[in-house]
XYZ file of C-alpha atoms in Angstrom:
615
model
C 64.763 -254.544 31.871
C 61.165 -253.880 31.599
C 59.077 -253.368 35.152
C 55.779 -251.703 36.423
C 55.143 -250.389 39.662
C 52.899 -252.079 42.126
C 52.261 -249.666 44.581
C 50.812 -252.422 47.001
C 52.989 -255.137 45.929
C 53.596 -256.405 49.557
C 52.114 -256.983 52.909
C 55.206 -257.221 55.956
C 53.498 -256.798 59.635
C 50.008 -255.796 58.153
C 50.950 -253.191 55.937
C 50.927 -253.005 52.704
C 54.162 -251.742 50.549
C 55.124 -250.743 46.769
C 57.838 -253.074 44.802
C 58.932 -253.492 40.930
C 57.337 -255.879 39.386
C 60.588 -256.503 36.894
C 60.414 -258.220 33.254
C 61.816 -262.142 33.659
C 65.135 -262.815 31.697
C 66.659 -265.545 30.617
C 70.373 -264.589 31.323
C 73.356 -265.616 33.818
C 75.936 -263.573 35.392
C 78.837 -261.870 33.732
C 81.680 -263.776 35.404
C 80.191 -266.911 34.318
C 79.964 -266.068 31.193
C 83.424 -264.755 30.438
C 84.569 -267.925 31.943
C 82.206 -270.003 29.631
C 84.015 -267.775 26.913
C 87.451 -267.505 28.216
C 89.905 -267.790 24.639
C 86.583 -266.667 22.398
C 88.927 -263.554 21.208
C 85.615 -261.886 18.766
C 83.051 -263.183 21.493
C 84.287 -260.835 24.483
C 85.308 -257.869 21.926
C 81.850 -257.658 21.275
C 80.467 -258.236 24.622
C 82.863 -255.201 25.671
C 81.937 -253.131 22.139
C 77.908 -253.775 23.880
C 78.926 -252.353 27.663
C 80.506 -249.285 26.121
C 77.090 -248.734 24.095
C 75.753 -249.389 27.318
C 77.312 -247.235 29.105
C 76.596 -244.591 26.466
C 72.535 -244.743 26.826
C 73.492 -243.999 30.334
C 75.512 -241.437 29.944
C 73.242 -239.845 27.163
C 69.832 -240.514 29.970
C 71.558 -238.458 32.838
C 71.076 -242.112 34.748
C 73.612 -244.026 36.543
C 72.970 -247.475 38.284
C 75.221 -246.777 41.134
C 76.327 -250.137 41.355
C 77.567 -251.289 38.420
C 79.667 -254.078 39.105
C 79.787 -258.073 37.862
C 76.875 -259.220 40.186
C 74.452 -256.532 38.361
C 75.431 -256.937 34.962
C 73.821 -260.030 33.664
C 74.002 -261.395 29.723
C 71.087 -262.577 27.843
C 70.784 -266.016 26.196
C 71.500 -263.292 22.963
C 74.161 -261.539 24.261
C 72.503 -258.722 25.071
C 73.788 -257.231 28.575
C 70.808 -256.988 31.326
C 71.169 -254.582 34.215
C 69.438 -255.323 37.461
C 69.333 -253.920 41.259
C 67.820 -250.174 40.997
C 67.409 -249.581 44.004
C 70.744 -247.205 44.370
C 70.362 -245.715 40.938
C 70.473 -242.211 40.012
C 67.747 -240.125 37.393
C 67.513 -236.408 36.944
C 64.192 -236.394 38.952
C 66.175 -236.974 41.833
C 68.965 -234.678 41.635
C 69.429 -232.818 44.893
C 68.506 -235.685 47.485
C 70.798 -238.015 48.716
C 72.610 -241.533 47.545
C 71.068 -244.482 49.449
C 74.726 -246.831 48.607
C 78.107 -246.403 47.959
C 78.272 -249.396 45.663
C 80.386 -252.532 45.495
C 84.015 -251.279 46.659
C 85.913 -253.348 43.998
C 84.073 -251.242 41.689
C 84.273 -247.954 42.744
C 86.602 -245.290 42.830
C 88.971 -244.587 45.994
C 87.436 -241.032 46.002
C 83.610 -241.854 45.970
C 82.376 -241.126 50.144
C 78.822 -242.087 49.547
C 77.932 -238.479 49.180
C 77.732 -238.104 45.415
C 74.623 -238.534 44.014
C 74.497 -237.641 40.218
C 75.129 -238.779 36.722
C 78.813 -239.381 37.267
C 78.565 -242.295 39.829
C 79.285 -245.025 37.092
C 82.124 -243.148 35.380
C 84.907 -245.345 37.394
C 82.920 -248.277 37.455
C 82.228 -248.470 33.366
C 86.198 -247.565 32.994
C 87.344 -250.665 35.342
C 84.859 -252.699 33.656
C 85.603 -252.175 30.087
C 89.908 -252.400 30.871
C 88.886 -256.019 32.220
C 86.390 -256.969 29.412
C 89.245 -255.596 26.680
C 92.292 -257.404 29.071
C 90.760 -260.633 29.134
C 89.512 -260.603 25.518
C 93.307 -259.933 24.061
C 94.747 -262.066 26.518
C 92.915 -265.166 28.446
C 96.192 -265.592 30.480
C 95.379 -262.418 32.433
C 92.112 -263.857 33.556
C 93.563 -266.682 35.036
C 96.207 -264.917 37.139
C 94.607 -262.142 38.410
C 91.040 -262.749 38.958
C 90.549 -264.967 42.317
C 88.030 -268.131 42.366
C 84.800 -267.050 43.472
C 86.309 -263.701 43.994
C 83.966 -260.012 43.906
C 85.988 -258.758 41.316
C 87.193 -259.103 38.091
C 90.997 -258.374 37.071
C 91.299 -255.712 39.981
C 90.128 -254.638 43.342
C 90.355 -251.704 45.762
C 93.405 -252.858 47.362
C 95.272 -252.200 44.124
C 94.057 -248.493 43.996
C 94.298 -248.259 47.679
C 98.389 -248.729 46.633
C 98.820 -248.692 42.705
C 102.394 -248.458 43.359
C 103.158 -252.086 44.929
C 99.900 -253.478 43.260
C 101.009 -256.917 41.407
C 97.928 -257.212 39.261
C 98.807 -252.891 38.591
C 102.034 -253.879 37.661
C 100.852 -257.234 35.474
C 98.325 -254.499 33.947
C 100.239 -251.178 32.836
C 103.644 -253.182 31.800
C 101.756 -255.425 29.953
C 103.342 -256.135 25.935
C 99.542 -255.690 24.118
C 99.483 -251.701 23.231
C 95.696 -251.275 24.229
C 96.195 -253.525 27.443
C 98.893 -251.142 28.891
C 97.048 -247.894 27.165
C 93.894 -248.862 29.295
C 95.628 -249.720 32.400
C 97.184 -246.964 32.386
C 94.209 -244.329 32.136
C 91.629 -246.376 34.370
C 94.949 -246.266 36.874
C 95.283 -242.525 36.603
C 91.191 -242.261 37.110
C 91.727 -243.593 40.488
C 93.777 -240.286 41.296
C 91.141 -237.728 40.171
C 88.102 -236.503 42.065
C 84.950 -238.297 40.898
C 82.715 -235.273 39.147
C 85.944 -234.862 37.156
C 85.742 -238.391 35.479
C 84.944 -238.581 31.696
C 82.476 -241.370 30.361
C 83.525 -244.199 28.917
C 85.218 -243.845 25.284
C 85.904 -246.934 23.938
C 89.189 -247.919 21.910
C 88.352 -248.245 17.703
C 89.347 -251.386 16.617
C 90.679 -252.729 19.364
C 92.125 -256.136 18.323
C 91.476 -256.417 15.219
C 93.898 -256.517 12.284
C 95.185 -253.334 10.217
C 93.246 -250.742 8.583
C 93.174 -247.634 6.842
C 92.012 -245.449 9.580
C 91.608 -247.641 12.316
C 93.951 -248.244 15.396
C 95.601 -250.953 15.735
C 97.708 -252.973 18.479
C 101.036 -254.547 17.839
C 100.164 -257.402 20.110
C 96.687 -258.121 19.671
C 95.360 -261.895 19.342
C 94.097 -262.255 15.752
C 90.646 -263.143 14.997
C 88.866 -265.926 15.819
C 88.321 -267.945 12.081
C 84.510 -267.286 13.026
C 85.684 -263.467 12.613
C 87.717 -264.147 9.352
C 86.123 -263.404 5.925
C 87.454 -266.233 4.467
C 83.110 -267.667 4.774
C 80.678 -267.953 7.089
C 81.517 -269.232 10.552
C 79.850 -273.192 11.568
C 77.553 -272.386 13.668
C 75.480 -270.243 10.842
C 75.069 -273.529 8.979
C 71.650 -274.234 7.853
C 70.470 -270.755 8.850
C 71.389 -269.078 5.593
C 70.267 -269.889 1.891
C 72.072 -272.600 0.245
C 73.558 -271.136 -2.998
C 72.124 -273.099 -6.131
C 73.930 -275.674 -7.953
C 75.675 -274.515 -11.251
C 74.431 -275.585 -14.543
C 74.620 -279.491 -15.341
C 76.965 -280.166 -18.099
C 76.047 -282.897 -20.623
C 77.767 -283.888 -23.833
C 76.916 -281.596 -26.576
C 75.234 -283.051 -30.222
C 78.395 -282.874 -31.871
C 77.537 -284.527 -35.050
C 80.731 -284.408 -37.040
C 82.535 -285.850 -33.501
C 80.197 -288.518 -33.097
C 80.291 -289.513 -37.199
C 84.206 -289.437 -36.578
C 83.912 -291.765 -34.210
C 81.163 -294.346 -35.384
C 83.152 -294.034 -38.627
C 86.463 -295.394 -36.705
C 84.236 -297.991 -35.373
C 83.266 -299.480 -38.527
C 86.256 -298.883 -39.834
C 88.133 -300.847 -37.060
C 85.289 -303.416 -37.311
C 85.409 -304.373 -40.689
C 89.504 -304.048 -40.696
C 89.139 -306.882 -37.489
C 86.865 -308.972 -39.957
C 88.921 -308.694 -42.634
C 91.783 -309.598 -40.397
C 89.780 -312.583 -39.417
C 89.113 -313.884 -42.680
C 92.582 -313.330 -44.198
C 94.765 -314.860 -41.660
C 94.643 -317.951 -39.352
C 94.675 -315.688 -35.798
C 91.109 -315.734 -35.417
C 90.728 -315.521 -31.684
C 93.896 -312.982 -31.352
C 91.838 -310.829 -33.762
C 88.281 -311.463 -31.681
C 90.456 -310.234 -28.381
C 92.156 -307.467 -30.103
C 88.892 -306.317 -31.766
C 87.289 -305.340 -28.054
C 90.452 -303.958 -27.056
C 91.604 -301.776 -29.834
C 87.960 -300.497 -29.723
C 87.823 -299.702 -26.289
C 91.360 -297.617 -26.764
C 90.140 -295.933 -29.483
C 87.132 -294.818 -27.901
C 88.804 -293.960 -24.539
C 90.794 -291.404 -26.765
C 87.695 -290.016 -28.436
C 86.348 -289.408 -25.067
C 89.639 -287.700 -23.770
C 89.550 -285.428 -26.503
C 86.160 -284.351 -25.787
C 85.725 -280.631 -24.453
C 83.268 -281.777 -21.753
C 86.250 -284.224 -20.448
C 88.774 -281.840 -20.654
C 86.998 -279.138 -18.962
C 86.015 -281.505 -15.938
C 89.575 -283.146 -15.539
C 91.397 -280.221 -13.880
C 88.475 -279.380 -11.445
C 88.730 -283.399 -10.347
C 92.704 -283.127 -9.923
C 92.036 -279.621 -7.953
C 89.443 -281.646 -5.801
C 91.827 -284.246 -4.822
C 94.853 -281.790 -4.226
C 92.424 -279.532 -1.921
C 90.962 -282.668 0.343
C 94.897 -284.159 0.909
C 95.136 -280.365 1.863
C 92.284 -280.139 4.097
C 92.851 -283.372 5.954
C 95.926 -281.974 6.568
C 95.490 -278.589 7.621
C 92.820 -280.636 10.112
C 95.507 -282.310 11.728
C 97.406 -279.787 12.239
C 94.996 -277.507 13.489
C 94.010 -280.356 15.850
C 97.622 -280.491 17.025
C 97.879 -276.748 17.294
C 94.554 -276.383 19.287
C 96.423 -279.222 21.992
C 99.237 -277.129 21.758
C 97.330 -273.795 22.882
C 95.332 -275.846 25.342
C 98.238 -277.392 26.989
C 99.840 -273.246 26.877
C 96.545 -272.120 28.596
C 97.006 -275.369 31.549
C 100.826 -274.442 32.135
C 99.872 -270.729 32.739
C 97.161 -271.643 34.930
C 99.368 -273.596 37.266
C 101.833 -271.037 36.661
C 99.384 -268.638 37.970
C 98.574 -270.332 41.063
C 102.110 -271.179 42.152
C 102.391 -267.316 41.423
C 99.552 -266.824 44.234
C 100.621 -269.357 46.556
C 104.129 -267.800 46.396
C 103.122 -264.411 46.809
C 101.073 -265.633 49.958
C 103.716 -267.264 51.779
C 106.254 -263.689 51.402
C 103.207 -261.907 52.380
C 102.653 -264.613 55.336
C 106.175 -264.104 56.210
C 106.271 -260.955 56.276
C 103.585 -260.395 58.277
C 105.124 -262.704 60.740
C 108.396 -261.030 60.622
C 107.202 -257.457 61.201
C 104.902 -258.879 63.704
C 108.008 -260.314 65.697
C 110.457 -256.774 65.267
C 107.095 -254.859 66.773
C 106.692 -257.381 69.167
C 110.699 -257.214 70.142
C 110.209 -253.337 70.193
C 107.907 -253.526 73.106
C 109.803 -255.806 75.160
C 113.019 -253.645 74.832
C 110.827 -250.399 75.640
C 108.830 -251.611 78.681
C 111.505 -251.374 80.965
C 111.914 -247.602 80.204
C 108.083 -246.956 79.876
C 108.134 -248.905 83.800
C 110.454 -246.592 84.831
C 108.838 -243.524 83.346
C 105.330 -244.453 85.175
C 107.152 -245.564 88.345
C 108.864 -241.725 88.614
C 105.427 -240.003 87.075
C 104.073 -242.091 90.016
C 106.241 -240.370 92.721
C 105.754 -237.262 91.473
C 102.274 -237.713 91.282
C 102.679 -238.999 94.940
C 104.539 -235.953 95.865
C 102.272 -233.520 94.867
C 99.666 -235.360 96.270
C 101.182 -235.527 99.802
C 102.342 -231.573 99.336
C 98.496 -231.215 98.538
C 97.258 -233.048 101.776
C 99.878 -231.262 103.975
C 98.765 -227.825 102.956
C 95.342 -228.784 103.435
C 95.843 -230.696 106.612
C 97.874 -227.237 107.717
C 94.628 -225.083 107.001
C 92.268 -227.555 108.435
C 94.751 -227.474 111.567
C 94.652 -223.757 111.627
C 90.532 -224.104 111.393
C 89.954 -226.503 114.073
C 92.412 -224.610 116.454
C 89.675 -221.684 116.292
C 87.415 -223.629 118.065
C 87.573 -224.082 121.872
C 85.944 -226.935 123.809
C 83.214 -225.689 125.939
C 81.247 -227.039 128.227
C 77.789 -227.993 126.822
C 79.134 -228.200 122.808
C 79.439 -231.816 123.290
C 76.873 -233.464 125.082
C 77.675 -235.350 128.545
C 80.575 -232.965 128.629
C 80.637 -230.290 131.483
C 83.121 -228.154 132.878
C 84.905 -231.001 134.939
C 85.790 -233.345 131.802
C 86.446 -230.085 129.710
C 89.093 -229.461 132.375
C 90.305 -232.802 132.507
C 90.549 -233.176 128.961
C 92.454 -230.082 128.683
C 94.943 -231.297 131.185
C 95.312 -234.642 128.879
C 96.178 -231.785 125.858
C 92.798 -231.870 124.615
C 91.088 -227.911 124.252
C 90.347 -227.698 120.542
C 89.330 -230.176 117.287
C 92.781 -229.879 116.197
C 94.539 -232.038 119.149
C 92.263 -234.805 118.716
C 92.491 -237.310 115.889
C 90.563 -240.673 117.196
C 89.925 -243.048 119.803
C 91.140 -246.730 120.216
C 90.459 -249.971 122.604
C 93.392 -250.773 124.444
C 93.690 -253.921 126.364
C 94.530 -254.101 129.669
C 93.967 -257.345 131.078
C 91.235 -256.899 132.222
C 87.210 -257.840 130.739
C 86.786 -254.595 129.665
C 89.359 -252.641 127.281
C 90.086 -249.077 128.344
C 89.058 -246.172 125.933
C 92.458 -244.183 124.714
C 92.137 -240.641 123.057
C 94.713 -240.203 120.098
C 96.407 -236.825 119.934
C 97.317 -235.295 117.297
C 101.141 -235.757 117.984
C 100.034 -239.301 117.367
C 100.653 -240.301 121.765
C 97.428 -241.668 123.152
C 96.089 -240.990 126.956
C 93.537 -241.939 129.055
C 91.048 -239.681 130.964
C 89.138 -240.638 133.579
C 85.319 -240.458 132.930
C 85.452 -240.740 128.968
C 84.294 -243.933 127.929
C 82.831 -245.334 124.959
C 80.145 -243.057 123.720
C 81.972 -239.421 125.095
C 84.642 -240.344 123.057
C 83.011 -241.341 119.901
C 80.910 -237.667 120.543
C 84.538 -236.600 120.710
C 85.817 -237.636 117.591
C 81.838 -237.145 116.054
C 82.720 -233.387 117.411
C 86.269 -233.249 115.220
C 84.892 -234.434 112.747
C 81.889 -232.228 112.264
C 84.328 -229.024 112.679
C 86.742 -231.049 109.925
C 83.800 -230.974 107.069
C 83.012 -227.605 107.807
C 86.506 -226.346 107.648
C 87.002 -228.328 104.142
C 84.305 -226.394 103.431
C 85.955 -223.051 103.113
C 85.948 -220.835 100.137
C 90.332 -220.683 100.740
C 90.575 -224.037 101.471
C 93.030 -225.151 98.696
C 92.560 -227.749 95.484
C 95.575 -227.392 93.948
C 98.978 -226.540 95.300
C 100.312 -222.883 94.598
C 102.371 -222.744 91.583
C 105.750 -222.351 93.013
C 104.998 -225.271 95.111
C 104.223 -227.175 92.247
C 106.903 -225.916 89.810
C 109.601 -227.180 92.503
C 108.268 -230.699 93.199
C 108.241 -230.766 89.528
C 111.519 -229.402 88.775
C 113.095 -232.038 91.158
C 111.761 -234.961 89.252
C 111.928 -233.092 85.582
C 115.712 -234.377 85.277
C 115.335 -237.596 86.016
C 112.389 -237.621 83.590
C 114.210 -236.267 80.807
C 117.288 -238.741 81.129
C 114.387 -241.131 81.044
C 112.475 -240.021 78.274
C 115.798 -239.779 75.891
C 117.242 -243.096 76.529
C 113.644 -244.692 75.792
C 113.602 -242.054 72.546
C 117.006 -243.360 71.771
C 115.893 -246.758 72.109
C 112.347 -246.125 70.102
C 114.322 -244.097 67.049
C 116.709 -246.967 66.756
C 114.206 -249.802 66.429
C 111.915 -247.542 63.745
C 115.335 -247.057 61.716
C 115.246 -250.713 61.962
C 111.351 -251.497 61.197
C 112.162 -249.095 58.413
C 114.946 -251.224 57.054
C 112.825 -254.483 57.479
C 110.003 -252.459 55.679
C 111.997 -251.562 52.791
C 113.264 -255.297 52.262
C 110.548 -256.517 52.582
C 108.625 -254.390 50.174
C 112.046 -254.741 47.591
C 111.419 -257.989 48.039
C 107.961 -258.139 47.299
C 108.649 -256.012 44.225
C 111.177 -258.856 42.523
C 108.786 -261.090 43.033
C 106.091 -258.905 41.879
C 108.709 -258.614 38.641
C 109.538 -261.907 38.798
C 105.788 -262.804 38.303
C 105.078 -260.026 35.699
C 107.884 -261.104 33.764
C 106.506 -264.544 33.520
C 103.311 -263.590 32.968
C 104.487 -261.269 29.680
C 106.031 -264.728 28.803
C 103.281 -266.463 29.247
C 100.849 -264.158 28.030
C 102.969 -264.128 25.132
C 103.198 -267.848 24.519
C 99.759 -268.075 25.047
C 99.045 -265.585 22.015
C 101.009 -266.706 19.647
C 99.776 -270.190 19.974
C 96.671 -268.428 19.595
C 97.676 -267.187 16.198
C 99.221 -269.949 14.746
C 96.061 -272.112 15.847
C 94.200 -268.971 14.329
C 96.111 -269.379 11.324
C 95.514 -272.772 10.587
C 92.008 -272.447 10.767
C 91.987 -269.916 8.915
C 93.659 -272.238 5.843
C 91.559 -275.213 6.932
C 88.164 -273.451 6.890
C 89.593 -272.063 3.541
C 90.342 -275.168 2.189
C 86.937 -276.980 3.355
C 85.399 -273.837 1.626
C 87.279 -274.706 -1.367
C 86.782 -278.233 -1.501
C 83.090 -277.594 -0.968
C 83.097 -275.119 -4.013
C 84.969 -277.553 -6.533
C 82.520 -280.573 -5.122
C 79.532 -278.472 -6.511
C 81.985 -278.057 -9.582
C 82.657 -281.603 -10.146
C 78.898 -282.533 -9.368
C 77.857 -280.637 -12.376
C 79.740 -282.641 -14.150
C 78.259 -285.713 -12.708
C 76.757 -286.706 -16.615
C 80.227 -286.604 -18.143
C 81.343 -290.182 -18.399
C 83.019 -292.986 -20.440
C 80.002 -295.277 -20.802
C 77.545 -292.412 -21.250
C 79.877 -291.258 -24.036
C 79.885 -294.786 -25.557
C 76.191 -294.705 -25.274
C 75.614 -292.073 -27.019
C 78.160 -293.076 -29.620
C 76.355 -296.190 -30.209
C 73.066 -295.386 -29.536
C 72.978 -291.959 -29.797
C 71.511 -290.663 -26.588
């Protein structure tokens, strides 16, 4: 569509922006308008023969839209297709930067990562929709059944390319009975398996669905013509648009003088034979009645023999035969037309008892495999319990193995260190010797101090050795024992401190805490393997049911759909076909009234007239 650039088309938060001013079209969108034209066979051959041309000035341009899909595709009140949203499109003066959109993913092809950015980002698009344009024009049926209500998509979507294989609407597609249906399917379903720069543009079938010609393809199954298609005249709705032919000549009676003495002589010969009669014999009145009469007949035969009657008595007989005909043929096209209607409602129910079927398997299988995954866990917790509960001991192990060796170089540390008199304060020589008499002459033989109850208001202070015993020495209460422990502790840090103090155990160490839980783990391990491969043999098994049953149903439907599809067409052809004879016969009864109307002059009384009068 037309547009100009406004390079300050917008103000948002004070600043002003540029937009496309685009050219106003009367038009609606292109799923409405094949369902408005859902059955109109010529209609939607011509709306696909326009896309392909479309699709050619791309192609020709270097330009792709880069979303060409149902929503941007919009036809004119003339048929003409309108494209709109540019914003993702693609023109040689951008080549080399990068592509703003991937595109509408029922449209595009299952190799397209939003990287490509060149002439070839419509060639899957214009492929899927021409197949749908072509499927739905040869058969209606197809429409109905595979294209959801208010669904993004026509006939398919990426979920069929994502698994062409198990794809109903594939299946419904590339098995289909019409020649150029199954052709199409059949390449578009192959495109979906090829990188995208290797994509051809859009060639469009010759001929596709229309009858056979010298030259020109044809398909075995194709819906014939619409009568608006058919040659045998000009379709309704160009009524009053075109030049009404002229009338043909009016035909009078021609000055035949020795036909019209002939007859004015039998007049006055039957006249004066009447008077005669009359005057001779006693039937008077018999005679004055058989005068008129005998007159009349004679006459009437006179006019019978003229050429103007003769001529215009077969066109009148054809006129008659051909309106009996065409008040027939009406009927039965009217009955034919219910017929096809009432084929197009039983497929449509068909169709969505074919959905709501496929649903509930799908439903139920879901449910199913939900339940044997489900059933899987439960009967593999118990071994995954025990496989963290003896990781856990292990892990336990080495951690206490860890500690020890530490604690053992820590102890070796601390035992370096003598107590001396003035290191801790308040402690001189006589509570270093009295708390090396309780065991107490290094960091290492002290661990803590605790309260102990005695009975008494105050609690007595208790040193705790190392061999985990407890003892009391006199003088050290509260705060010489907390600058006890404060003292360990201090001597603790540093020792942890030491470039050799350890962070991991020595490998040997290691290796045999590990080797003592390593067969335990691996009786473990293979009876929870065991398990696991026999419930995947058996999600396998339910997998492959399920998906054989999904594919005889998927069958099932297609077959019906063939059957249907096929029903449908052939009451599309015989409703075809009796158009076809009915417009025919209208056409002739319209011809032979213009015939008969030329004769509109040639009459009995005119033909007295003019034998009495003569004009």
């Amino acid at each position: 569509m037309g547009f100009d650039y406004q390079p300050s088309g917008i103000m948002v938060g004070g600043q002003r922006f540029p937009i496309l001013r685009m050219e106003w079209v009367e038009a609606i969108s292109l799923i409405r308008w094949i369902e408005d034209h859902l059955g109109d066979q010529a209609a939607l051959l011509e709306l696909a023969r326009r896309f392909a041309e479309l699709a050619a000035d791309l192609h020709r341009a270097g330009i792709a839209h880069g979303d060409l899909q149902h929503g941007n595709l919009l036809v004119a009140t003339d048929g003409a297709l309108k494209l709109v949203d540019y914003d993702g499109m693609y023109v040689p003066a951008l080549a080399g930067l990068p592509a703003t959109e991937r595109g509408h993913r029922h449209y595009q092809s299952p190799h397209r990562t939003g990287a490509e950015f060149g002439p070839e980002l419509d060639r899957f698009s214009v492929w899927l929709i021409y197949l749908s344009l072509i499927t739905v024009a040869l058969d209606p049926t197809l429409w109905q059944v595979l294209h959801e209500q208010d669904g993004e998509h026509l006939l398919l979507t990426d979920e069929d390319f994502a698994n062409v294989t198990a794809s109903a609407r594939v299946t419904a597609l590339v098995g289909h009975q019409a020649l150029d249906i199954k052709r199409l399917a059949t390449y578009v379903t192959d495109l979906a398996s090829r990188p995208l720069p290797a994509l051809p543009p859009l060639t469009p079938l010759p001929g596709v669905g229309l009858p056979s010609a010298a030259g020109a393809h044809t398909s075995p199954h194709a819906i014939a013509p619409s009568p608006a298609a058919t040659s045998a005249g000009l379709p309704t709705w160009m009524s009053g648009h075109i030049p009404v032919p002229p009338p043909p000549p009016l035909v009078t009676f021609q000055d035949h003088q020795a036909a019209l003495l002939l007859a004015r002589l039998a007049l006055l010969g039957l006249s004066l034979f009447v008077g005669l009669v009359v005057w001779l014999s006693d039937f008077a009145e018999v005679a004055a009645l058989l005068g008129p009469v005998l007159g009349i007949g004679m006459t009437r035969a006179l006019y019978a023999l003229r050429p103007e009657t003769r001529a215009r008595k077969p066109i009148a007989s054809r006129l008659e035969a051909v309106r009996r005909r065409t008040k027939k043929t009406l009927k039965i096209a009217a009955q034919a037309e219910k017929e096809r209607d009432k084929v197009q409602m039983d497929n449509a129910k068909r169709a969505d008892t074919h959905a709501k079927e496929l649903q509930v398997l799908k439903d139920r299988q879901r449910q199913d495999l939900g339940t044997y995954d489900r059933q899987t866990a439960q009967q593999l917790n118990p071994h995954d319990n025990q496989i963290h509960a003896l990781v856990a001991r292990k892990s336990e192990d080495l951690r206490r193995a860890l500690e020890e060796l530490q604690r053992q170089k820590v102890d070796a540390y601390l035992r370096r260190i003598p107590l001396r008199p003035g290191s801790i304060s308040g402690i001189g020589d006589t509570m270093v010797a009295r708390l090396a008499a309780s065991g107490i002459s290094t960091p290492a033989d002290l661990v803590n101090f605790a309260y102990v109850s005695t009975g008494y208001q105050n609690p007595e202070i208790h040193l705790i050795l190392a061999n985990g015993s407890s003892v009391r020495v006199p003088g050290v209460g509260e705060s010489r024992a907390a600058s006890l422990v404060a003292w360990r502790n201090k001597h603790v840090q540093g020792a942890l401190r030491q470039p050799n103090m350890p962070n991991a155990l020595p490998t040997p160490q290691r290796n045999a805490i590990e080797a003592r839980f390593a067969a335990e783990e691996r009786v473990l391990k293979d009876r929870r393997a065991q398990t696991e491969r026999a419930r995947q043999k058996g999600r396998s098994n339910l997998v492959q049911q399920q998906a054989d049953a999904l594919r005889q149903l998927t069958d099932r439907h297609s077959a019906t759909i063939q059957t249907a599809a096929q029903a449908l067409q052939n009451a599309n052809q015989r409703l075809a076909t009796v158009r076809a004879k009915h417009h025919s016969a209208v056409q002739e009864e319209q011809e032979l009234t213009r015939q008969v109307a030329a004769y509109r002059q040639i009459s009995y009384g005119r033909y007295l007239r003019t034998v009495l009068i003569g004009r």
